[in-house]
Coordinates of C-alpha atoms in Angstrom, one line a residue:
Chain C
M4 CA 7.6 -16.3 9.4
Q5 CA 5.4 -13.4 8.2
I6 CA 5.1 -12.1 4.8
E7 CA 6.7 -8.9 5.4
E8 CA 10.2 -11.0 6.2
V9 CA 10.1 -12.7 2.7
M10 CA 8.1 -10.1 0.4
K11 CA 9.9 -8.0 -2.2
R12 CA 9.5 -4.4 -1.5
K13 CA 10.7 -3.1 -4.7
V14 CA 7.9 -4.0 -7.2
I15 CA 7.7 -3.3 -10.8
T16 CA 4.3 -2.0 -11.5
V17 CA 2.4 -0.5 -14.6
S18 CA -0.6 1.8 -14.8
P19 CA -3.9 0.8 -16.6
S20 CA -2.8 3.0 -19.7
T21 CA 0.7 1.1 -20.0
T22 CA 0.8 -0.4 -23.6
I23 CA 1.1 -4.2 -24.0
R24 CA 4.3 -3.5 -25.9
E25 CA 5.7 -1.9 -22.7
A26 CA 4.5 -4.4 -20.3
R27 CA 6.2 -7.2 -22.3
R28 CA 9.3 -5.3 -22.4
L29 CA 9.3 -4.8 -18.7
C30 CA 8.7 -8.5 -18.0
Q31 CA 11.6 -9.5 -20.4
E32 CA 13.9 -6.8 -19.0
H33 CA 13.4 -7.7 -15.2
R34 CA 12.9 -11.5 -15.8
I35 CA 9.6 -11.4 -14.0
R36 CA 6.2 -13.0 -14.8
H37 CA 3.8 -10.7 -13.0
L38 CA 3.0 -7.0 -13.1
P39 CA 0.6 -5.5 -10.7
V40 CA -1.4 -2.6 -12.3
V41 CA -1.9 0.4 -9.9
E42 CA -3.4 3.9 -10.1
G43 CA -1.2 5.9 -7.7
E44 CA -0.6 3.4 -4.8
T45 CA -3.9 1.6 -5.2
L46 CA -3.9 -2.0 -6.7
V47 CA -6.5 -2.1 -9.6
G48 CA -5.4 -5.2 -11.4
I49 CA -2.7 -7.8 -12.2
I50 CA -1.3 -9.0 -15.4
S51 CA 0.9 -12.0 -16.2
D52 CA 3.2 -12.7 -19.0
R53 CA 0.8 -15.4 -20.0
D54 CA -2.0 -12.9 -20.4
L55 CA 0.1 -10.8 -22.5
R56 CA 1.1 -13.7 -24.8
D57 CA -2.7 -14.7 -24.9
A58 CA -3.5 -10.9 -26.1
L59 CA -1.2 -11.7 -29.3
P60 CA -2.2 -13.7 -32.3
S61 CA -0.9 -17.0 -33.0
V62 CA 2.4 -16.9 -34.8
I63 CA 0.9 -19.1 -37.5
H64 CA -1.4 -16.2 -38.2
K65 CA 0.3 -13.7 -40.1
E66 CA -2.7 -11.5 -41.3
V67 CA -3.4 -9.7 -37.9
E68 CA -1.5 -6.4 -37.5
V69 CA 0.5 -7.2 -34.4
D70 CA 1.5 -3.8 -34.1
D71 CA -2.0 -2.6 -33.6
I72 CA -2.4 -5.0 -30.6
Y73 CA 0.9 -3.7 -29.0
Q74 CA -0.8 -0.4 -28.8
H75 CA -3.7 -1.6 -26.7
P76 CA -3.6 -0.6 -22.8
V77 CA -3.1 -3.5 -20.3
S78 CA -6.3 -2.5 -18.7
S79 CA -7.9 -4.3 -21.7
V80 CA -6.4 -7.6 -20.8
M81 CA -5.6 -7.3 -16.9
K82 CA -7.3 -9.5 -14.3
K83 CA -9.4 -7.1 -12.1
D84 CA -10.3 -9.2 -9.0
V85 CA -6.9 -9.8 -7.5
I86 CA -6.2 -12.2 -4.8
T87 CA -3.9 -10.2 -2.4
I88 CA -2.2 -10.8 1.0
H89 CA -1.4 -8.7 4.1
P90 CA 2.3 -8.2 5.4
L91 CA 1.5 -9.6 8.8
D92 CA 0.0 -12.8 7.3
F93 CA 2.1 -16.0 7.7
I94 CA 3.8 -17.6 4.8
E95 CA 2.0 -21.0 5.2
E96 CA -1.1 -19.0 4.2
A97 CA 0.5 -17.7 1.2
A98 CA 1.6 -21.1 0.2
L99 CA -1.9 -22.4 0.7
T100 CA -3.4 -19.8 -1.4
L101 CA -1.0 -20.0 -4.1
Y102 CA -1.5 -23.9 -4.2
T103 CA -5.4 -23.8 -4.0
A104 CA -5.9 -20.8 -6.4
K105 CA -3.2 -22.1 -8.8
I106 CA -1.6 -18.6 -9.1
G107 CA 2.0 -17.6 -9.2
C108 CA 2.1 -14.5 -7.1
L109 CA 0.2 -12.5 -4.6
P110 CA 0.6 -8.7 -4.3
V111 CA 0.9 -7.6 -0.7
V112 CA -1.7 -5.0 0.1
S113 CA -1.8 -3.0 3.4
Q114 CA -4.2 -0.1 4.3
G115 CA -5.4 -0.1 0.5
K116 CA -1.7 0.5 -0.7
L117 CA 0.4 -1.8 -2.7
V118 CA 3.6 -2.3 -0.4
G119 CA 5.1 -5.6 -1.7
I120 CA 4.8 -8.8 -3.8
V121 CA 5.4 -12.5 -2.9
T122 CA 5.8 -15.2 -5.6
E123 CA 6.1 -19.0 -5.6
S124 CA 9.9 -18.9 -5.7
D125 CA 10.0 -16.7 -2.6
I126 CA 8.1 -19.2 -0.8
L127 CA 10.2 -22.0 -1.9
H128 CA 13.4 -20.1 -0.9
S129 CA 11.9 -19.4 2.6
L130 CA 11.1 -23.1 2.8
V131 CA 14.9 -23.8 1.9
E132 CA 16.0 -21.5 4.7
L133 CA 13.5 -22.9 7.1
M134 CA 14.7 -26.5 6.6
G135 CA 18.3 -25.8 5.6
V136 CA 21.6 -25.8 7.3
D137 CA 22.5 -22.4 8.6
R138 CA 25.1 -23.7 11.1
P139 CA 27.4 -26.8 11.1
S140 CA 25.2 -29.4 12.6
S141 CA 24.2 -33.1 12.3
Y142 CA 20.8 -34.5 11.4
L143 CA 18.6 -36.8 13.5
K144 CA 15.2 -38.2 12.5
I145 CA 13.2 -40.0 15.4
E146 CA 9.9 -41.8 15.2
V147 CA 7.6 -41.2 18.3
D148 CA 4.1 -41.9 19.3
D149 CA 1.7 -39.3 18.1
T150 CA 0.8 -38.3 21.7
T151 CA 1.5 -35.2 23.8
G152 CA 4.8 -34.5 25.0
R153 CA 7.1 -36.6 22.8
L154 CA 8.9 -33.7 21.5
A155 CA 9.5 -32.3 24.9
D156 CA 10.9 -35.9 25.8
V157 CA 13.5 -36.0 23.1
A158 CA 14.3 -32.2 23.3
Q159 CA 14.9 -32.8 27.3
I160 CA 17.4 -35.6 26.3
I161 CA 19.3 -33.4 23.9
K162 CA 19.5 -30.9 26.5
E163 CA 20.9 -33.2 29.0
C164 CA 23.7 -33.9 26.5
H165 CA 24.4 -30.2 26.5
V166 CA 23.9 -29.9 22.7
N167 CA 22.3 -26.8 21.1
I168 CA 19.4 -27.5 18.6
S169 CA 19.5 -25.2 15.6
N170 CA 16.3 -26.6 13.6
V171 CA 13.4 -28.8 14.5
Y172 CA 10.2 -29.9 12.7
V173 CA 7.4 -32.3 13.5
Y174 CA 5.6 -34.0 10.7
P175 CA 3.2 -37.0 10.5
S176 CA 4.5 -40.6 10.0
K177 CA 3.1 -43.0 7.3
K178 CA 2.7 -45.3 10.2
K179 CA -0.6 -45.2 12.1
G180 CA -0.3 -43.6 15.5
K181 CA 3.3 -42.3 15.1
K182 CA 5.0 -39.0 14.0
N183 CA 8.6 -38.0 13.0
L184 CA 10.7 -35.5 14.8
S185 CA 13.6 -34.0 12.8
F186 CA 16.4 -32.2 14.4
R187 CA 19.5 -30.4 13.5
V188 CA 21.8 -30.6 16.6
E189 CA 25.2 -28.6 16.8
T190 CA 27.6 -31.5 17.4
I191 CA 30.0 -33.3 15.1
D192 CA 29.4 -36.5 17.5
P193 CA 25.7 -37.3 17.9
R194 CA 26.4 -40.7 19.4
P195 CA 25.7 -40.0 23.0
I196 CA 22.4 -38.3 22.0
I197 CA 21.4 -41.2 19.8
E198 CA 22.2 -43.6 22.4
R199 CA 20.3 -42.0 25.1
I200 CA 17.3 -41.3 22.8
E201 CA 17.2 -45.2 22.1
Q202 CA 17.6 -46.0 25.8
H203 CA 14.3 -44.0 26.2
G204 CA 12.6 -46.4 23.8
F205 CA 12.3 -44.0 20.8
R206 CA 13.4 -45.3 17.4
V207 CA 16.2 -43.4 15.6
I208 CA 15.5 -43.6 11.7
W209 CA 18.4 -41.4 10.6
P210 CA 21.4 -41.9 10.8
E211 CA 20.4 -45.3 9.4
K212 CA 22.1 -48.3 11.1
L213 CA 23.2 -50.9 8.9
D214 CA 23.7 -54.4 10.2
V215 CA 26.8 -54.8 8.3
K216 CA 28.1 -58.4 7.6
H217 CA 31.6 -59.1 6.5
N218 CA 32.7 -60.9 3.2
A219 CA 33.8 -63.8 5.5
Q220 CA 30.5 -64.0 7.0
E221 CA 28.8 -63.7 3.6
K222 CA 30.7 -66.6 2.0
T223 CA 30.2 -68.8 5.0
Q224 CA 26.4 -68.3 4.5
Q225 CA 26.6 -68.8 0.8
R226 CA 28.2 -72.1 1.5
M227 CA 25.6 -73.1 4.0
K228 CA 22.9 -72.1 1.6
A229 CA 24.5 -74.2 -1.3
K230 CA 24.6 -77.1 1.2
E231 CA 21.0 -76.8 2.0
Q232 CA 20.0 -76.7 -1.6
N233 CA 22.1 -79.9 -2.3
N234 CA 20.3 -81.6 0.5
D235 CA 17.0 -80.8 -1.0
G236 CA 18.1 -83.2 -3.8
S237 CA 18.7 -80.3 -6.3
A238 CA 21.3 -80.6 -9.0
N239 CA 24.9 -80.5 -7.4
L240 CA 26.6 -78.1 -9.6
Chain H
M295 CA 65.4 -23.6 8.8
G296 CA 68.5 -25.9 7.9
R297 CA 69.8 -26.7 4.4
P298 CA 67.7 -27.4 1.4
T299 CA 66.7 -31.1 1.3
S300 CA 65.4 -33.4 -1.3
K301 CA 63.6 -35.5 1.3
P302 CA 60.2 -34.9 2.4
I303 CA 59.9 -33.2 6.0
F304 CA 57.6 -34.9 8.8
I305 CA 56.6 -32.2 11.3
Y306 CA 56.5 -33.4 14.8
S307 CA 57.3 -32.8 18.6
E308 CA 55.8 -34.4 21.8
A309 CA 54.2 -31.1 22.3
V310 CA 51.6 -31.7 19.6
L311 CA 49.8 -34.4 21.9
N312 CA 48.8 -31.7 24.2
Y313 CA 46.0 -30.5 21.8
F314 CA 43.8 -32.6 24.2
F315 CA 40.1 -32.0 25.5
H316 CA 39.7 -34.8 27.9
D317 CA 40.0 -38.6 28.2
E318 CA 36.5 -39.6 26.8
H319 CA 36.7 -37.0 23.8
P320 CA 37.0 -38.8 20.4
F321 CA 39.5 -36.3 19.0
N322 CA 42.9 -37.7 20.4
Q323 CA 46.3 -36.8 19.0
K324 CA 47.8 -39.9 20.4
R325 CA 47.2 -41.2 16.9
I326 CA 50.1 -38.9 15.6
A327 CA 52.6 -40.7 18.2
L328 CA 51.2 -44.1 17.2
T329 CA 51.7 -43.2 13.5
K330 CA 55.4 -42.1 14.2
Q331 CA 56.2 -45.2 16.4
L332 CA 54.8 -47.4 13.8
L333 CA 57.0 -45.7 10.9
E334 CA 60.0 -45.8 13.0
C335 CA 59.6 -49.5 13.8
C336 CA 59.6 -50.2 10.0
G337 CA 62.6 -47.7 9.5
F338 CA 60.5 -45.5 7.2
L339 CA 61.3 -42.4 9.2
I340 CA 64.7 -41.2 10.1
P341 CA 65.5 -38.4 12.5
D342 CA 66.9 -36.4 9.7
Q343 CA 63.4 -35.8 8.3
V344 CA 61.7 -34.6 11.4
R345 CA 61.4 -31.1 12.3
A346 CA 59.6 -29.4 15.4
P347 CA 56.6 -27.2 14.6
R348 CA 56.9 -23.5 15.6
M349 CA 54.3 -21.3 17.0
A350 CA 52.1 -19.1 14.8
T351 CA 52.1 -15.5 15.7
D352 CA 49.0 -13.4 16.4
E353 CA 49.7 -11.6 13.0
E354 CA 49.6 -15.0 11.2
L355 CA 46.4 -15.9 12.9
L356 CA 44.7 -12.7 11.8
L357 CA 45.4 -13.6 8.2
V358 CA 41.9 -15.4 8.6
H359 CA 40.8 -15.2 12.1
D360 CA 39.2 -12.1 14.0
R361 CA 40.9 -10.5 16.8
E362 CA 37.9 -10.8 19.0
Y363 CA 37.9 -14.5 18.7
I364 CA 41.7 -14.9 19.1
E365 CA 41.2 -12.8 22.4
A366 CA 38.5 -15.1 23.6
V367 CA 40.6 -18.4 22.8
K368 CA 43.2 -16.7 25.0
K369 CA 40.9 -15.9 27.7
A370 CA 39.4 -19.3 27.6
S371 CA 43.1 -20.8 28.1
Q372 CA 43.2 -19.2 31.5
V373 CA 40.3 -21.1 32.7
S374 CA 41.9 -23.2 35.4
G375 CA 41.2 -26.9 35.1
Q376 CA 38.9 -28.6 32.7
S377 CA 35.3 -27.4 32.6
S378 CA 32.3 -29.5 32.4
P379 CA 30.7 -28.7 29.1
G380 CA 27.8 -26.7 28.8
Q381 CA 27.6 -25.8 32.5
E382 CA 30.4 -23.3 33.0
H383 CA 31.4 -20.2 31.0
P384 CA 28.5 -19.6 28.8
E385 CA 30.5 -16.4 27.6
F386 CA 32.4 -18.5 25.5
H387 CA 29.6 -20.3 23.8
P388 CA 29.2 -17.7 21.0
F389 CA 32.7 -18.5 20.0
G390 CA 32.1 -22.2 19.9
L391 CA 34.1 -22.9 22.9
G392 CA 33.3 -24.6 26.1
T393 CA 30.8 -26.8 24.2
E394 CA 30.5 -30.6 24.1
D395 CA 32.6 -30.6 20.8
T396 CA 35.2 -28.1 21.8
P397 CA 35.3 -27.9 25.6
L398 CA 37.8 -25.7 27.5
F399 CA 41.2 -27.0 28.3
P400 CA 44.2 -25.4 29.9
D401 CA 46.5 -23.6 27.5
M402 CA 44.2 -24.4 24.5
H403 CA 45.6 -21.1 22.7
R404 CA 49.1 -22.3 22.8
Q405 CA 48.2 -25.8 21.6
A406 CA 46.0 -24.7 18.8
V407 CA 48.7 -22.2 17.5
L408 CA 51.4 -25.0 17.6
A409 CA 49.1 -26.8 15.0
V410 CA 48.9 -23.7 12.8
G411 CA 52.6 -23.1 13.2
G412 CA 53.3 -26.7 12.1
T413 CA 51.3 -26.2 8.8
L414 CA 52.9 -22.6 8.3
L415 CA 56.4 -24.2 8.6
G416 CA 55.6 -26.6 6.0
A417 CA 54.2 -23.9 3.7
E418 CA 57.5 -21.9 4.4
L419 CA 59.8 -24.7 3.7
I420 CA 58.0 -25.6 0.5
A421 CA 57.5 -21.9 -0.8
Q422 CA 61.3 -21.2 -0.2
G423 CA 62.3 -24.1 -2.2
R424 CA 63.9 -26.1 0.9
T425 CA 62.0 -29.2 0.2
K426 CA 58.8 -30.3 -1.9
R427 CA 56.9 -32.3 0.4
V428 CA 55.9 -31.7 4.0
L429 CA 53.5 -33.5 6.2
N430 CA 51.9 -32.0 9.5
L431 CA 49.6 -34.5 10.9
A432 CA 48.7 -32.3 13.7
G433 CA 47.2 -29.9 11.1
G434 CA 44.0 -30.3 9.0
L435 CA 41.6 -28.6 11.6
H436 CA 39.2 -27.7 8.6
H437 CA 35.9 -26.9 10.4
A438 CA 37.3 -23.9 12.4
Q439 CA 35.6 -20.7 11.0
R440 CA 36.9 -17.1 11.1
G441 CA 35.4 -16.2 14.5
K442 CA 34.1 -19.6 15.8
A443 CA 35.6 -23.0 17.0
S444 CA 33.6 -25.8 15.2
G445 CA 33.9 -29.8 15.1
F446 CA 36.9 -30.1 17.4
C447 CA 38.8 -27.3 15.5
I448 CA 40.0 -24.1 17.1
Y449 CA 42.1 -22.4 14.5
N450 CA 42.0 -23.2 10.9
D451 CA 45.6 -24.1 10.1
C452 CA 45.0 -24.8 6.3
A453 CA 43.3 -21.6 5.8
V454 CA 46.1 -19.6 7.6
A455 CA 48.8 -21.4 5.5
I456 CA 46.8 -20.9 2.3
E457 CA 46.3 -17.1 3.0
Y458 CA 50.1 -17.2 3.9
V459 CA 51.3 -18.4 0.5
R460 CA 48.8 -16.2 -1.4
R461 CA 50.1 -13.0 0.1
Q462 CA 53.7 -13.9 0.4
Y463 CA 54.2 -15.9 -2.9
D464 CA 50.9 -15.0 -5.0
M465 CA 50.6 -18.7 -5.9
K466 CA 47.3 -20.4 -7.0
V467 CA 46.4 -22.9 -4.3
L468 CA 44.5 -26.1 -4.9
Y469 CA 43.1 -27.3 -1.5
I470 CA 42.1 -31.0 -1.5
D471 CA 40.0 -32.3 1.4
T472 CA 39.6 -36.1 1.7
D473 CA 38.1 -36.1 5.2
A474 CA 34.7 -37.8 5.6
H475 CA 33.2 -34.5 6.7
H476 CA 33.0 -31.6 4.4
G477 CA 35.9 -29.1 4.6
D478 CA 33.3 -26.1 5.3
G479 CA 35.8 -23.8 7.3
V480 CA 38.2 -23.7 4.5
Q481 CA 35.5 -23.4 1.9
W482 CA 33.7 -20.5 3.4
I483 CA 37.0 -18.5 4.1
F484 CA 37.9 -18.7 0.5
Y485 CA 34.5 -18.8 -1.1
H486 CA 34.9 -15.5 -2.9
D487 CA 38.5 -16.1 -4.0
P488 CA 39.2 -17.4 -7.5
H489 CA 43.0 -18.0 -6.7
V490 CA 42.2 -20.7 -4.2
F491 CA 40.3 -23.9 -5.2
T492 CA 38.6 -25.8 -2.6
F493 CA 37.9 -29.4 -3.5
S494 CA 36.2 -31.7 -1.0
I495 CA 34.9 -35.3 -1.2
H496 CA 33.0 -36.4 1.8
E497 CA 30.0 -38.2 2.8
T498 CA 26.8 -36.3 2.1
G499 CA 25.6 -33.8 4.6
R500 CA 22.0 -35.1 4.7
Y501 CA 22.6 -36.3 8.1
L502 CA 26.5 -36.0 8.7
Y503 CA 28.0 -33.0 10.2
P504 CA 28.4 -30.1 9.1
G505 CA 25.4 -30.7 6.7
T506 CA 27.1 -28.5 3.9
G507 CA 29.1 -29.5 1.0
H508 CA 26.4 -29.9 -1.6
V509 CA 27.2 -30.0 -5.4
N510 CA 25.6 -26.8 -5.9
E511 CA 28.1 -25.1 -3.6
K512 CA 30.4 -23.5 -6.2
G513 CA 31.7 -20.2 -4.7
I514 CA 30.3 -16.8 -5.1
G515 CA 31.2 -13.5 -6.9
E516 CA 34.6 -13.8 -8.5
G517 CA 35.2 -17.1 -6.6
Y518 CA 32.2 -18.6 -8.6
G519 CA 33.5 -21.9 -10.1
Y520 CA 36.5 -22.3 -7.8
C521 CA 34.9 -24.6 -5.4
L522 CA 33.8 -28.3 -6.1
N523 CA 32.1 -30.7 -3.7
L524 CA 31.5 -34.4 -4.0
P525 CA 29.1 -35.4 -1.5
V526 CA 29.0 -39.3 -1.7
D527 CA 26.3 -41.5 -0.3
A528 CA 26.5 -43.2 3.1
F529 CA 28.1 -46.9 3.0
T530 CA 30.1 -46.1 -0.1
Q531 CA 33.0 -48.3 -0.8
D532 CA 36.3 -48.0 -2.3
A533 CA 35.6 -48.4 -6.0
S534 CA 32.9 -45.7 -6.2
W535 CA 34.8 -43.2 -3.8
L536 CA 37.9 -43.5 -5.7
D537 CA 36.1 -43.1 -9.0
C538 CA 34.6 -39.8 -7.8
F539 CA 37.9 -38.6 -6.4
E540 CA 40.1 -39.4 -9.5
R541 CA 37.6 -37.9 -12.0
G542 CA 37.1 -34.8 -9.8
L543 CA 40.7 -34.2 -9.3
E544 CA 41.5 -34.7 -12.9
A545 CA 38.8 -32.1 -13.9
V546 CA 40.0 -29.5 -11.2
L547 CA 43.6 -30.0 -12.1
Q548 CA 42.9 -29.3 -16.0
F549 CA 40.7 -26.4 -15.2
F550 CA 42.7 -24.7 -12.4
K551 CA 46.4 -25.7 -13.0
P552 CA 47.6 -24.9 -9.4
D553 CA 51.1 -23.7 -8.3
I554 CA 51.1 -25.7 -5.0
I555 CA 48.6 -28.4 -3.6
I556 CA 47.7 -28.4 0.2
S557 CA 45.8 -31.6 1.1
Q558 CA 43.9 -32.4 4.1
H559 CA 44.0 -36.3 5.0
G560 CA 41.1 -37.0 7.5
C561 CA 41.0 -40.9 7.3
D562 CA 37.4 -41.2 8.9
A563 CA 35.8 -42.5 5.5
H564 CA 37.2 -46.1 6.7
F565 CA 34.5 -48.7 7.6
Y566 CA 35.7 -49.0 11.3
D567 CA 35.3 -45.1 11.8
P568 CA 32.8 -44.6 14.7
L569 CA 31.7 -41.0 13.6
T570 CA 30.8 -41.6 9.8
H571 CA 28.7 -44.0 7.9
L572 CA 31.2 -44.7 5.1
A573 CA 32.6 -48.2 4.2
G574 CA 36.0 -47.4 2.7
S575 CA 39.1 -49.6 3.2
M576 CA 42.7 -48.9 3.6
S577 CA 43.3 -49.1 -0.1
I578 CA 41.8 -45.6 -0.6
Y579 CA 44.6 -44.2 1.8
V580 CA 47.1 -45.5 -0.6
R581 CA 45.5 -44.5 -3.9
M582 CA 44.4 -40.8 -2.9
P583 CA 48.0 -39.9 -1.8
E584 CA 49.4 -41.6 -4.9
L585 CA 47.1 -39.6 -7.1
I586 CA 47.9 -36.2 -5.3
K587 CA 51.5 -36.9 -5.6
Q588 CA 51.2 -37.5 -9.4
A589 CA 49.2 -34.3 -9.5
A590 CA 51.8 -32.2 -7.9
E591 CA 54.7 -33.7 -10.1
T592 CA 52.5 -32.9 -13.2
Y593 CA 51.4 -29.4 -12.1
T594 CA 53.1 -27.8 -9.2
G595 CA 56.8 -28.9 -9.7
G596 CA 56.2 -31.4 -6.8
K597 CA 55.0 -28.7 -4.4
W598 CA 52.8 -30.6 -1.9
L599 CA 51.8 -29.7 1.7
A600 CA 49.8 -32.6 3.4
V601 CA 48.2 -32.3 6.9
G602 CA 46.1 -34.6 9.1
G603 CA 42.5 -34.2 10.1
G604 CA 39.6 -36.4 11.4
G605 CA 40.1 -40.1 12.0
Y606 CA 38.6 -41.6 15.2
D607 CA 39.6 -45.2 15.3
I608 CA 42.9 -44.4 16.6
Y609 CA 44.4 -47.9 16.8
R610 CA 43.0 -49.9 14.0
V611 CA 42.8 -47.2 11.1
V612 CA 44.6 -43.8 11.8
P613 CA 48.2 -45.2 12.1
R614 CA 48.1 -47.4 9.1
A615 CA 46.3 -44.7 6.9
W616 CA 48.7 -42.0 7.9
G617 CA 51.6 -44.4 7.8
L618 CA 50.7 -45.2 4.2
L619 CA 50.4 -41.5 3.3
W620 CA 53.9 -40.9 4.6
M621 CA 55.3 -43.8 2.6
V622 CA 53.9 -42.5 -0.5
M623 CA 55.2 -39.0 0.1
N624 CA 58.6 -40.6 1.0
D625 CA 58.6 -42.8 -2.1
V626 CA 58.6 -46.1 -0.2
P627 CA 57.0 -48.7 -2.3
V628 CA 53.7 -49.8 -0.8
K629 CA 53.2 -53.4 -0.5
Q630 CA 50.8 -55.7 1.3
G631 CA 52.7 -56.9 4.3
P632 CA 52.4 -57.4 8.2
L633 CA 52.8 -54.6 10.6
P634 CA 55.7 -54.9 13.2
E635 CA 54.9 -57.4 15.9
S636 CA 56.4 -55.0 18.5
W637 CA 54.2 -52.1 17.4
L638 CA 51.1 -54.5 17.3
S639 CA 51.6 -55.8 20.8
A640 CA 51.6 -52.4 22.3
V641 CA 48.4 -51.4 20.5
R642 CA 46.6 -54.8 21.4
A643 CA 46.6 -53.8 25.0
H644 CA 44.3 -51.0 24.1
V645 CA 41.8 -52.7 21.8
N646 CA 39.0 -55.1 22.6
G647 CA 38.9 -57.7 19.7
P648 CA 41.3 -58.1 16.9
V649 CA 43.7 -55.5 15.6
P650 CA 44.5 -55.7 11.7
A651 CA 47.9 -57.1 11.5
L652 CA 48.5 -56.2 7.9
W653 CA 49.0 -52.8 6.2
L654 CA 46.0 -53.1 4.0
D655 CA 42.6 -54.6 5.0
E656 CA 42.1 -58.2 4.1
E657 CA 39.2 -59.2 1.9
E658 CA 37.5 -61.1 4.6
V659 CA 36.9 -58.2 6.9
L660 CA 35.5 -55.9 4.3
P661 CA 31.8 -55.0 5.1
V662 CA 29.0 -56.3 2.5
I663 CA 26.8 -53.5 1.7
P664 CA 23.4 -54.9 0.2
R665 CA 22.6 -51.7 -1.5
Q666 CA 25.9 -51.1 -3.3
K667 CA 24.8 -50.9 -6.8
E668 CA 22.2 -48.2 -6.0
I669 CA 24.9 -46.2 -4.0
E670 CA 27.3 -46.3 -6.8
E671 CA 24.6 -45.2 -9.3
K672 CA 23.7 -42.3 -7.1
N673 CA 27.3 -41.3 -6.7
R674 CA 27.8 -41.5 -10.5
L675 CA 25.0 -39.0 -11.0
M676 CA 26.2 -36.8 -8.3
L677 CA 29.6 -36.8 -10.0
K678 CA 28.2 -35.9 -13.3
Q679 CA 26.2 -33.0 -11.9
A680 CA 29.3 -31.8 -10.0
L681 CA 31.4 -31.8 -13.0
S682 CA 28.9 -30.3 -15.5
Y683 CA 30.0 -26.8 -14.5
L684 CA 33.7 -27.5 -14.8
R685 CA 33.1 -29.2 -18.1
Q686 CA 31.6 -26.2 -19.7
Q687 CA 34.8 -24.3 -18.7
V688 CA 37.3 -26.8 -20.0
G689 CA 35.5 -28.8 -22.6
P690 CA 34.7 -32.4 -22.7
H691 CA 37.3 -34.9 -21.5

């Protein structure tokens, strides 16, 4: 997925001369935390709700004239070296940048113009969409060797069962030399697929199989245990 | 239609057995015939109470389904012989037909329409005051979407019947779905509608089909708050399942105060069921109908339309579960007792291994689930989260 697929195109912006009072009002009104600062279509800075709060005196300090501060332009508190991203970049790059730079938003700039904005919650939302259920399906998780061609092997088995795959991702396993394949397959009855995957020697982790015992077996085992303990010379209760 | 009757009506004809994909397919309506034979053996079903279903009309299907889809089903019905899935007729795949789950079979349109007609007949009988309780075991095809077959379901009989009573009688409808799979088709069709409350308890969609039915699916727009999902953990047993169901139902009833209840009785939450991972026993298939009956007596003047649904252990589970449902509807006291020997011997011929000989499951055969405490705790947390929105609406109970 590319940035242009997830970015917001309608960006609330301010100019360098906008007052801090007005910037605060915009953040509250639109329930946003970041305001790109533009001159015409050119991005010259960014201001966050935290920058605006930092500009104000502490609520404990009553002497300072707050009204005076509110009159200042945002250019006096904005960040000027803005980290930006391009509409054709990938969302994983945006995720990595947000994470490593510890920031909450990336203005999207193309040919020197501000064309959109991507925030943390946009990235989370696209993750939900990527991993989510967009069509009725069953979930399978399979552990395979971390070698070439295993995804193709399992996909081939699903194909032989004539079932459509709506979603797949591959990720490392905690076990050395293994990786996990996670599939959403469009069937209510994945039993034939699971059976064939296991016949090929792959391990199906989900759906989990429980080796279910019955009450009768459980009671028999408890009695056996009790007997053994008695034979150990423990107290006969 | 006949004279008004105080007795519940059981909708059935031999024709409902023809909703049949192929011999190896898990969905097999033979289970309805087995249920009827079991009830007749016990003397709990008299011919007077049985009505044949009718065909639903195209206009009725159009209450929820797209015309293009109905035409596709009709066209698929004319494909001669049974097709091997996935190989032939890819033109039907976008409609969910000719797939592994819903392969083509001759005359599929007419068979699917009969299931809808049975549920509609039930809705008519109740809405017109001819009887209070109707059971259509051929219905309950809750996965079907407006324009697509899904999970063995071609037309969504529940949704058509709900829309019918909405338009003809302006009733507030409570739809209760006790199938182990989320009642997604019905939920999405009425997701925006504040006059239809969809309440579904099911195994979590974390890996079970269809994958939806999360607690945060609550409806949208005007319909926000008119949808409740209780996704329980895999391997949930009776006590926790019933605790969730009972408290969920109570909260929904107080909040919504329905005019009619339409309930779907898939019985695949049983520990023998091959398609799901739940560990319920026959007890839940007595208790849930009892609670629904009580709800109808208290809120809807007794108006209660019940339909079938999933249930894939067709010898050991479905006939008992649906037999018990009918006993509750028919006010036959449910007691633990043996099944008729003549019926059992007929069934044993089809089953490898022992067949339960009593109405309810015996203590000895219940599964032992090592993580039960943890599962119960997770279900309690889920229930609390699911009910938090309703609580804000109706105040604490």
